[in-house]
PDB file of C-alpha atoms in Angstrom:
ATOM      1  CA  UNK A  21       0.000   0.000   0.000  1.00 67.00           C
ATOM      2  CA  UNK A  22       2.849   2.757   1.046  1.00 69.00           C
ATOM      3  CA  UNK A  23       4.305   1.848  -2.528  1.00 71.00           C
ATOM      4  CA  UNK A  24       1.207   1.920  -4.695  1.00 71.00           C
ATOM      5  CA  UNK A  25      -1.872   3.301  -2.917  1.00 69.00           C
ATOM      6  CA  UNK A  26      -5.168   3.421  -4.499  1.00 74.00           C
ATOM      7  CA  UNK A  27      -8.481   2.533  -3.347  1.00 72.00           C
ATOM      8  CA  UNK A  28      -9.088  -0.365  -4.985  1.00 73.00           C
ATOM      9  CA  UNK A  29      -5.568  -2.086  -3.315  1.00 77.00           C
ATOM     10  CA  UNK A  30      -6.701  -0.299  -0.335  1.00 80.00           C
ATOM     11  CA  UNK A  31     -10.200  -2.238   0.095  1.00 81.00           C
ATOM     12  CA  UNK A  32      -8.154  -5.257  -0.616  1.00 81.00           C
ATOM     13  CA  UNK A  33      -5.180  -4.719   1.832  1.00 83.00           C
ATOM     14  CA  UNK A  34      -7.991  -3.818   4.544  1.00 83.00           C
ATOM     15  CA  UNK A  35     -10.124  -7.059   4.027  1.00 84.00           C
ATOM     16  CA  UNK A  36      -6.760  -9.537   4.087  1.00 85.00           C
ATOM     17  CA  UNK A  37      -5.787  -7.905   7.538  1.00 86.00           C
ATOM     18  CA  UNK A  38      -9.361  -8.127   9.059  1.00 89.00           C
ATOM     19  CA  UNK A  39      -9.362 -12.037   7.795  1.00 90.00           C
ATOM     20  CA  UNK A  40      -5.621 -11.765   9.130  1.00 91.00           C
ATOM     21  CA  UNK A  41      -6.732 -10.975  12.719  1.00 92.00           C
ATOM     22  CA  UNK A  42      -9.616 -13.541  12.376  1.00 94.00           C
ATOM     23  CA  UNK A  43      -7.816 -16.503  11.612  1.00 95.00           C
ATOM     24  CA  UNK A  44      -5.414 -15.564  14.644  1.00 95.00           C
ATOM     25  CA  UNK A  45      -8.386 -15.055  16.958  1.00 96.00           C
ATOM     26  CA  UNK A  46      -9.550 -18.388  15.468  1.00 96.00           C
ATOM     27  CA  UNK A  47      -5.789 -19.887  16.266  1.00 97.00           C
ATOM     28  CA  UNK A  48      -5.797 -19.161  19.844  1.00 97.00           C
ATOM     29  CA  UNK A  49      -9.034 -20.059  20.507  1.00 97.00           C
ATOM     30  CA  UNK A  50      -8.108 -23.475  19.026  1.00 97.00           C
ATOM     31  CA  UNK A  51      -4.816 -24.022  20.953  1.00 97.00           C
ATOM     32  CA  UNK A  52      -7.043 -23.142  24.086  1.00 97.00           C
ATOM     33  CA  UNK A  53      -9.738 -25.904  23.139  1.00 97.00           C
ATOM     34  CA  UNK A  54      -6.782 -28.474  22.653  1.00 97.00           C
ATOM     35  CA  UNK A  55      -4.908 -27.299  25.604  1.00 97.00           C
ATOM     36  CA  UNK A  56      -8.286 -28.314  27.566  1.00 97.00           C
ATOM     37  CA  UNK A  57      -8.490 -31.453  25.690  1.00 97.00           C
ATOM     38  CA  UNK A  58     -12.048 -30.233  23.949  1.00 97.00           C
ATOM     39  CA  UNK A  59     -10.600 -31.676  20.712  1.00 97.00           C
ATOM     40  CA  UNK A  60     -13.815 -31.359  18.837  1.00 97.00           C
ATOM     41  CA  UNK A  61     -14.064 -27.994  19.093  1.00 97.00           C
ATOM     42  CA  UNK A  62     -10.177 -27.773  18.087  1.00 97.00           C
ATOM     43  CA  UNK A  63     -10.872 -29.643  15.052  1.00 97.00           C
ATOM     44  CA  UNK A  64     -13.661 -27.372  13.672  1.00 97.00           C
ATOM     45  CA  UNK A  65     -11.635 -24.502  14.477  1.00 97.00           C
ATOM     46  CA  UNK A  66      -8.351 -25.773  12.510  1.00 97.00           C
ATOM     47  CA  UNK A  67     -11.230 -26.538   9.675  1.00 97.00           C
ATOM     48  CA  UNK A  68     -11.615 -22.926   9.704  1.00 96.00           C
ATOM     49  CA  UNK A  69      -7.880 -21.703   9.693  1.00 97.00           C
ATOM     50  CA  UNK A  70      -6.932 -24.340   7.309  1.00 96.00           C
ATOM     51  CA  UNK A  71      -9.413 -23.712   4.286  1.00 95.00           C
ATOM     52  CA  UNK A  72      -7.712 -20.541   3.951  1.00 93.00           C
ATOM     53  CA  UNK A  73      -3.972 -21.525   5.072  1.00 93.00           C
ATOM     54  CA  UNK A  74      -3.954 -24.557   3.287  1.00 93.00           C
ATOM     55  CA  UNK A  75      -0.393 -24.867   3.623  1.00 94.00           C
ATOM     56  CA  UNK A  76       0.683 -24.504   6.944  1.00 95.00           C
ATOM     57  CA  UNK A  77       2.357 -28.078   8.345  1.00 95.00           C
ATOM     58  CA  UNK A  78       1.777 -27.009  12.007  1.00 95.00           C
ATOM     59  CA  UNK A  79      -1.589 -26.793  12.127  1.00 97.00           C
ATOM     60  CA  UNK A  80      -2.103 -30.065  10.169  1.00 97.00           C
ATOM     61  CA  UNK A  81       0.018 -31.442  12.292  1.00 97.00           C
ATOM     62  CA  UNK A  82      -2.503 -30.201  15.378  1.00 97.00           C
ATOM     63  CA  UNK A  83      -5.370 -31.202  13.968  1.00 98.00           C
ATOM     64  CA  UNK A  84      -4.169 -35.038  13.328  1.00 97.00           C
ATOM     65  CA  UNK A  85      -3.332 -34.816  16.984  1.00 97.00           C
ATOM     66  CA  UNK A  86      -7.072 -33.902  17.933  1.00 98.00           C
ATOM     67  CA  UNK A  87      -8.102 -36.370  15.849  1.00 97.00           C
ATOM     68  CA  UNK A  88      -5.876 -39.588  17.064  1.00 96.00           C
ATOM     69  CA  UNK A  89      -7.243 -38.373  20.746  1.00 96.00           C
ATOM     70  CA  UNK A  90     -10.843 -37.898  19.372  1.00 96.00           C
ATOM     71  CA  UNK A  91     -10.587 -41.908  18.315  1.00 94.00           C
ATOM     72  CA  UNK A  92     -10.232 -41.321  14.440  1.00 95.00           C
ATOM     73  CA  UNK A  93      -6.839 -42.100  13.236  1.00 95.00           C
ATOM     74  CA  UNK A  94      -7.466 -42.861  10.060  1.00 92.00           C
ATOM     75  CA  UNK A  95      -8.584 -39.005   9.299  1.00 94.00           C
ATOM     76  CA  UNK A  96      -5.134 -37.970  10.764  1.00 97.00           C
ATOM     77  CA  UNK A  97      -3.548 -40.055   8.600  1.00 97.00           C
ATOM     78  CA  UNK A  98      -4.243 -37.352   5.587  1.00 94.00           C
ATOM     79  CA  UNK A  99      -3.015 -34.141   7.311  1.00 96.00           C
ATOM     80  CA  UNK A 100       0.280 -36.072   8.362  1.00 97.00           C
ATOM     81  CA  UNK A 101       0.620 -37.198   4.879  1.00 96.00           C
ATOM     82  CA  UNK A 102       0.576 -33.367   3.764  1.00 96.00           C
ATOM     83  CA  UNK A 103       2.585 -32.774   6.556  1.00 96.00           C
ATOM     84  CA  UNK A 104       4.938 -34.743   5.495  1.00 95.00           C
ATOM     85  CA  UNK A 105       5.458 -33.156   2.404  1.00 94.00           C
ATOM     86  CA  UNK A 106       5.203 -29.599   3.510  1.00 95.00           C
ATOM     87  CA  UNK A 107       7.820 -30.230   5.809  1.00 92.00           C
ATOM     88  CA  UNK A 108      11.610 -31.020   4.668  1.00 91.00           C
ATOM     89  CA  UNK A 109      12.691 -34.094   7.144  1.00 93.00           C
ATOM     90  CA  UNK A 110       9.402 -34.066   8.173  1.00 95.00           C
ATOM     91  CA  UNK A 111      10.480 -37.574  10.159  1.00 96.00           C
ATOM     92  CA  UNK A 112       7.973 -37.335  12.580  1.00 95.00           C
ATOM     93  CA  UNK A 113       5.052 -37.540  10.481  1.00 96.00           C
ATOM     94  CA  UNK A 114       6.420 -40.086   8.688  1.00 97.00           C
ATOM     95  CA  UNK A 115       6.606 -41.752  12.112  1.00 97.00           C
ATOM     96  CA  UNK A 116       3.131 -41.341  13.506  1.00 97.00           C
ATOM     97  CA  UNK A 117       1.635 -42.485   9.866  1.00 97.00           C
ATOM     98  CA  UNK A 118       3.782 -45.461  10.576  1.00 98.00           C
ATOM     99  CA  UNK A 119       2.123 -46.156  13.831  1.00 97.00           C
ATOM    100  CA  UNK A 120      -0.994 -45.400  12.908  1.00 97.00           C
ATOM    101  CA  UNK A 121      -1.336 -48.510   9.834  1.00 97.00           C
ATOM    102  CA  UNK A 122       0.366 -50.398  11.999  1.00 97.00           C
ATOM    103  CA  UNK A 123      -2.290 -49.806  14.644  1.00 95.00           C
ATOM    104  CA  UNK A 124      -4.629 -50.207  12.518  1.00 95.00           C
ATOM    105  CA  UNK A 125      -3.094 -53.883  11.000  1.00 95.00           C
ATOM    106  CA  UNK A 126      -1.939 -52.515   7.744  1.00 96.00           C
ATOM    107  CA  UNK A 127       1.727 -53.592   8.439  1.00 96.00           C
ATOM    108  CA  UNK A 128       2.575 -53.441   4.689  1.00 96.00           C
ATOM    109  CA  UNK A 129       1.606 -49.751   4.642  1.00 97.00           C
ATOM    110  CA  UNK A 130       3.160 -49.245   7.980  1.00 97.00           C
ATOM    111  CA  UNK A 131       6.778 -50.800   6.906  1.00 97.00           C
ATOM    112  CA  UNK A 132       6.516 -48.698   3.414  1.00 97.00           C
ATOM    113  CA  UNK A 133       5.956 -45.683   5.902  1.00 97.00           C
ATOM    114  CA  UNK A 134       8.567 -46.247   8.502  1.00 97.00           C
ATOM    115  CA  UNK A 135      11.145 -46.740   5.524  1.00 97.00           C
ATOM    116  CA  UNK A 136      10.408 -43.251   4.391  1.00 96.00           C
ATOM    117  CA  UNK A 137      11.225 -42.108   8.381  1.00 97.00           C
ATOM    118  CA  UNK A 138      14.839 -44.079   7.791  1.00 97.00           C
ATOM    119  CA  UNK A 139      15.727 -42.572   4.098  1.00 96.00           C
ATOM    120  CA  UNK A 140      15.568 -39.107   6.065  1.00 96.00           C
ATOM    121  CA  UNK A 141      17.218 -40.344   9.197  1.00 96.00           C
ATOM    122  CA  UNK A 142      18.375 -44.135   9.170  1.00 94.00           C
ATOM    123  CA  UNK A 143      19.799 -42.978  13.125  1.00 95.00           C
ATOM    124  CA  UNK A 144      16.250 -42.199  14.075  1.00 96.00           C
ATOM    125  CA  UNK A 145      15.716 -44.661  17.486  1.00 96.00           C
ATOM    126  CA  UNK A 146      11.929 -44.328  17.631  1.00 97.00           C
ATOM    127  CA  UNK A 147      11.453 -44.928  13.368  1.00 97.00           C
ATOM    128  CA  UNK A 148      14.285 -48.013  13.727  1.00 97.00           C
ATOM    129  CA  UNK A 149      12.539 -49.609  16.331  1.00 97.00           C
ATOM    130  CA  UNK A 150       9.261 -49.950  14.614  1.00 97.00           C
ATOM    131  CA  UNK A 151      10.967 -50.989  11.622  1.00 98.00           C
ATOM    132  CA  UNK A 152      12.526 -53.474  13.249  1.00 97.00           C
ATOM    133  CA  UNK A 153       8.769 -54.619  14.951  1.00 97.00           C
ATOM    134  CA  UNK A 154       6.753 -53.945  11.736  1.00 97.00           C
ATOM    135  CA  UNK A 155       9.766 -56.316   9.489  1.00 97.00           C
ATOM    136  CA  UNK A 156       9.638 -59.456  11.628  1.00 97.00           C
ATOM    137  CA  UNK A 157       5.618 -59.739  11.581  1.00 97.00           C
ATOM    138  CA  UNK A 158       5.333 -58.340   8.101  1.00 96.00           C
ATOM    139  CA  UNK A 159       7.894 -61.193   7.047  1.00 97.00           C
ATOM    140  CA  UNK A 160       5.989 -63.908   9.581  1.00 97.00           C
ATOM    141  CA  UNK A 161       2.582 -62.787   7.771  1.00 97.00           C
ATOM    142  CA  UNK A 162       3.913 -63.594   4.351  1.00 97.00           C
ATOM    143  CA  UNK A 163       5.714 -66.660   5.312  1.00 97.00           C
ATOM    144  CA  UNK A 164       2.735 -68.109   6.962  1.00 98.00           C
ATOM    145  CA  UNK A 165       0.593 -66.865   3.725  1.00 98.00           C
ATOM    146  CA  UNK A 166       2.822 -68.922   1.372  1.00 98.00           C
ATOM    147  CA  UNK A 167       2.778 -72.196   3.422  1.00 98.00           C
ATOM    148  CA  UNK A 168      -0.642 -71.805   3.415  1.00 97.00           C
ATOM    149  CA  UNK A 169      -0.814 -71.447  -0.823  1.00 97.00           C
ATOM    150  CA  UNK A 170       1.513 -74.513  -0.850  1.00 97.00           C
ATOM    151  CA  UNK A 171      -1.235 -76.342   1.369  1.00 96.00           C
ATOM    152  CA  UNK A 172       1.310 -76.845   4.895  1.00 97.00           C
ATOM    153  CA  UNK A 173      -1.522 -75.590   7.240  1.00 97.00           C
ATOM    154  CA  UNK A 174       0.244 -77.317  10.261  1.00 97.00           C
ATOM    155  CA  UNK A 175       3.543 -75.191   9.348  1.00 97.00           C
ATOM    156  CA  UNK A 176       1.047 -72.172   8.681  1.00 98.00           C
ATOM    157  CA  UNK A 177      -0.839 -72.217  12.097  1.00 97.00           C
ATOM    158  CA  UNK A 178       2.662 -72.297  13.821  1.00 97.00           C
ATOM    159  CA  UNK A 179       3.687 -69.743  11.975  1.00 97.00           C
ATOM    160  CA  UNK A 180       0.640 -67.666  13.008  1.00 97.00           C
ATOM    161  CA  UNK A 181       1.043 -68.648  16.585  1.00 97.00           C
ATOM    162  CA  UNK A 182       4.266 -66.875  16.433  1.00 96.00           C
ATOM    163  CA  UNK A 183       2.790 -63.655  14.830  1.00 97.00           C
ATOM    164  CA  UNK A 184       0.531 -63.231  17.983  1.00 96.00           C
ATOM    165  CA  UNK A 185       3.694 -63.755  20.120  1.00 96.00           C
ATOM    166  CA  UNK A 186       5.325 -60.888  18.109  1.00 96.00           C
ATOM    167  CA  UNK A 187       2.789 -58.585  18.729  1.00 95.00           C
ATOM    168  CA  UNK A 188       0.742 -59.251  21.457  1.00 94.00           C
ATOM    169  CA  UNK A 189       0.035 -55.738  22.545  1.00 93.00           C
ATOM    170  CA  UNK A 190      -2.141 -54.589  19.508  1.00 95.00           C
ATOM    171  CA  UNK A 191      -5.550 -56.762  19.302  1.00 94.00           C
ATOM    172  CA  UNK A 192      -6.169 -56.650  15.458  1.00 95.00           C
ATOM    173  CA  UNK A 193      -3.057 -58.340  14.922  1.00 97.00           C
ATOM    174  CA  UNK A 194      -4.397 -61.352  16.632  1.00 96.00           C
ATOM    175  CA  UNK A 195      -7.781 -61.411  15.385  1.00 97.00           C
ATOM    176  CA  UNK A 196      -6.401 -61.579  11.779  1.00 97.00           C
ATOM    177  CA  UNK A 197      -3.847 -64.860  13.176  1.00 97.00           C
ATOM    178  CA  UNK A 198      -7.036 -66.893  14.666  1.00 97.00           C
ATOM    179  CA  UNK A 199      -8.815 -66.086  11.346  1.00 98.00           C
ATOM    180  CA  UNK A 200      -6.199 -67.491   9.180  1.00 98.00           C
ATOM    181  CA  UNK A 201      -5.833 -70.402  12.151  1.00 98.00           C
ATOM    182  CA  UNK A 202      -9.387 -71.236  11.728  1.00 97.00           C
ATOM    183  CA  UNK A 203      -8.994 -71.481   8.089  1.00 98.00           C
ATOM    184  CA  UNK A 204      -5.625 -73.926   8.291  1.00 98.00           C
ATOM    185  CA  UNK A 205      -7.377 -76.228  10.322  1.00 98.00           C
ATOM    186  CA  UNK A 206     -10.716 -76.207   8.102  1.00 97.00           C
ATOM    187  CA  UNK A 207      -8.868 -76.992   5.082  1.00 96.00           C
ATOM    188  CA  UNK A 208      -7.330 -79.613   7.515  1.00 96.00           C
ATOM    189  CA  UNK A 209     -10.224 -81.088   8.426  1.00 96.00           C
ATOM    190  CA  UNK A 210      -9.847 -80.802  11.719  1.00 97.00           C
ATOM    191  CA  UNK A 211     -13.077 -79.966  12.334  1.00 96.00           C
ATOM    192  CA  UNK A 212     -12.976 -80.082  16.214  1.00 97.00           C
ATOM    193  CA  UNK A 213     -10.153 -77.773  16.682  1.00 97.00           C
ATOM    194  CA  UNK A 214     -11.544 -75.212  13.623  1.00 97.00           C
ATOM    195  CA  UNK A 215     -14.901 -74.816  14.618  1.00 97.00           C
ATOM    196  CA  UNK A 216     -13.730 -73.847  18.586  1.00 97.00           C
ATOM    197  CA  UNK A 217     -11.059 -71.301  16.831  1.00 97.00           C
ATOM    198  CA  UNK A 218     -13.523 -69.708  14.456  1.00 97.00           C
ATOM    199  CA  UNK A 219     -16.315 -68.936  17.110  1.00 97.00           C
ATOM    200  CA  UNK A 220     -13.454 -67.106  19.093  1.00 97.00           C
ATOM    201  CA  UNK A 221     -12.802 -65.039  16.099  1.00 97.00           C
ATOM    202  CA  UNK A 222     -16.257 -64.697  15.415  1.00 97.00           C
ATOM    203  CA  UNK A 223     -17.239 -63.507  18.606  1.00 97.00           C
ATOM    204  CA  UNK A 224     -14.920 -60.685  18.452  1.00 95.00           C
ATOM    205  CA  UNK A 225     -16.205 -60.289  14.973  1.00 96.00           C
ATOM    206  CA  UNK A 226     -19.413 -61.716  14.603  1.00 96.00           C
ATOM    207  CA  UNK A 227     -19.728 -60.453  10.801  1.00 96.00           C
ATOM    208  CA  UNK A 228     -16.085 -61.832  10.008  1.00 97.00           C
ATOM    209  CA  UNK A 229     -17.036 -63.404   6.171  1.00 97.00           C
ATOM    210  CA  UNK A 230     -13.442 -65.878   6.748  1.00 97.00           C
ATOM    211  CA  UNK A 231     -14.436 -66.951   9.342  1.00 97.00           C
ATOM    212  CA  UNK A 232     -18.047 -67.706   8.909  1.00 98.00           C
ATOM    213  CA  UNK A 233     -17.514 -69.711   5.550  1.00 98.00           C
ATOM    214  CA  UNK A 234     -14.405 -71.993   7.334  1.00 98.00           C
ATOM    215  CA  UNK A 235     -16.668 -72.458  10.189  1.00 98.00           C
ATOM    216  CA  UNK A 236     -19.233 -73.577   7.772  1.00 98.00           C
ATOM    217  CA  UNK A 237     -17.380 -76.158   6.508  1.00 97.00           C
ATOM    218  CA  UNK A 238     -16.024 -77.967   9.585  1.00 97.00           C
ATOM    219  CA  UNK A 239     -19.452 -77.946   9.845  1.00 97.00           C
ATOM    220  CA  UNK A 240     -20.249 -79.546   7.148  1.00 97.00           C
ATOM    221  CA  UNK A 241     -17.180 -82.258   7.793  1.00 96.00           C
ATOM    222  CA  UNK A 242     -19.055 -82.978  11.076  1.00 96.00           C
ATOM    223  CA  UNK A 243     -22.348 -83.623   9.751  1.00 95.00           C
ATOM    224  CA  UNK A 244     -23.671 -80.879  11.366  1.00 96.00           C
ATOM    225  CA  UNK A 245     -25.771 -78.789   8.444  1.00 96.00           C
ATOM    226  CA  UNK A 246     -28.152 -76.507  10.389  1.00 96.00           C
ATOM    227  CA  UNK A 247     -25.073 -75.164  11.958  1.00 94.00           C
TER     228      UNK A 247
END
């Protein structure tokens, strides 16, 4: 404006500071909600400030906090992933995306993650650590997925009994082991042994497809068809 005033520019320069002051009203009011853990609030707030600064790491970086501790890490996963590119070393995002798939049970997406983490800093303790974690059940899964293509479901369900030993702290991991149990010993035929391993899974997922149709047919080898 001191360079080149006229009204027009003047209007203009006038409306971009009032928004200016807005958005940083907005930002404080956000950091305040988050500070008192009212992350819902937080998040609509950030939804505010960041349709207009679109490019601003920090916040995104906020509001994929909010929404890990609001229960919905999947939505983080988005603003880390812009984070991450905003950023230069942005090793931390690539970290917490890491944690998240693998959270989540997508180990494959996880490793590919936590890779990215180690081609900006292969020193990084938290990003090596998970890659070490997220390698020896990614490599267990597949292992256990080929013996089970070449038909060795007794190698296959020990092989799976070891991926719940490698990870016993994060549920999901387990569920998907007793699944792909329940299926070794239905194509087996031990019919006994699947049909008590497929109710467990089923009760912790009673609309699992897997393990409805194996349980189906150790039902069938036991005669029993209204089951």
């Amino acid at each position: 404006l001191k360079s080149n005033p006229s009204n027009n520019e003047e209007k203009e320069a006038q409306a971009q500071l009032t928004k200016s002051d807005e958005l940083q009203r907005l930002h404080s009011q956000a950091l305040s909600a988050y500070q008192q853990e009212d992350y819902e609030t937080a998040i609509s707030l950030l939804d505010e400030i960041l349709a207009v600064c679109v490019w601003d790491a920090e916040l995104r970086e906020l509001r994929a906090e909010c929404y890990i501790k609001e229960g919905e890490p999947s939505k983080a996963i988005s603003d880390l992933k812009a984070a991450a590119k905003l950023k230069n070393d942005n090793t931390e995002a690539f970290y917490k995306i890491s944690r998240i798939y693998y959270q989540l049970g997508d180990h494959e997406l996880s490793l590919s993650e936590v890779r990215e983490c180690l081609k900006l800093d292969q020193d990084h303790k938290q990003c090596f650590s998970l890659y070490k974690q997220v390698k020896k059940l990614n490599k267990q899964i597949e292992s256990a997925e080929e013996l089970i293509r070449e038909g060795r479901y007794n190698d296959a369900i020990s092989k799976y009994e070891s991926v719940m030993k490698t990870e016993p702290e994060v549920p999901v991991y387990a569920t998907r082991a007793k699944e792909r149990i329940c299926h070794c010993l239905s194509k087996n035929q031990q019919a006994t042994e699947a049909i008590k391993v497929c109710t467990e899974v089923l009760q912790l997922e009673p609309t699992n497809v897997n393990a409805l149709k194996d349980r189906a047919e150790a039902y069938l080898l036991e005669d029993l068809y209204e089951e």
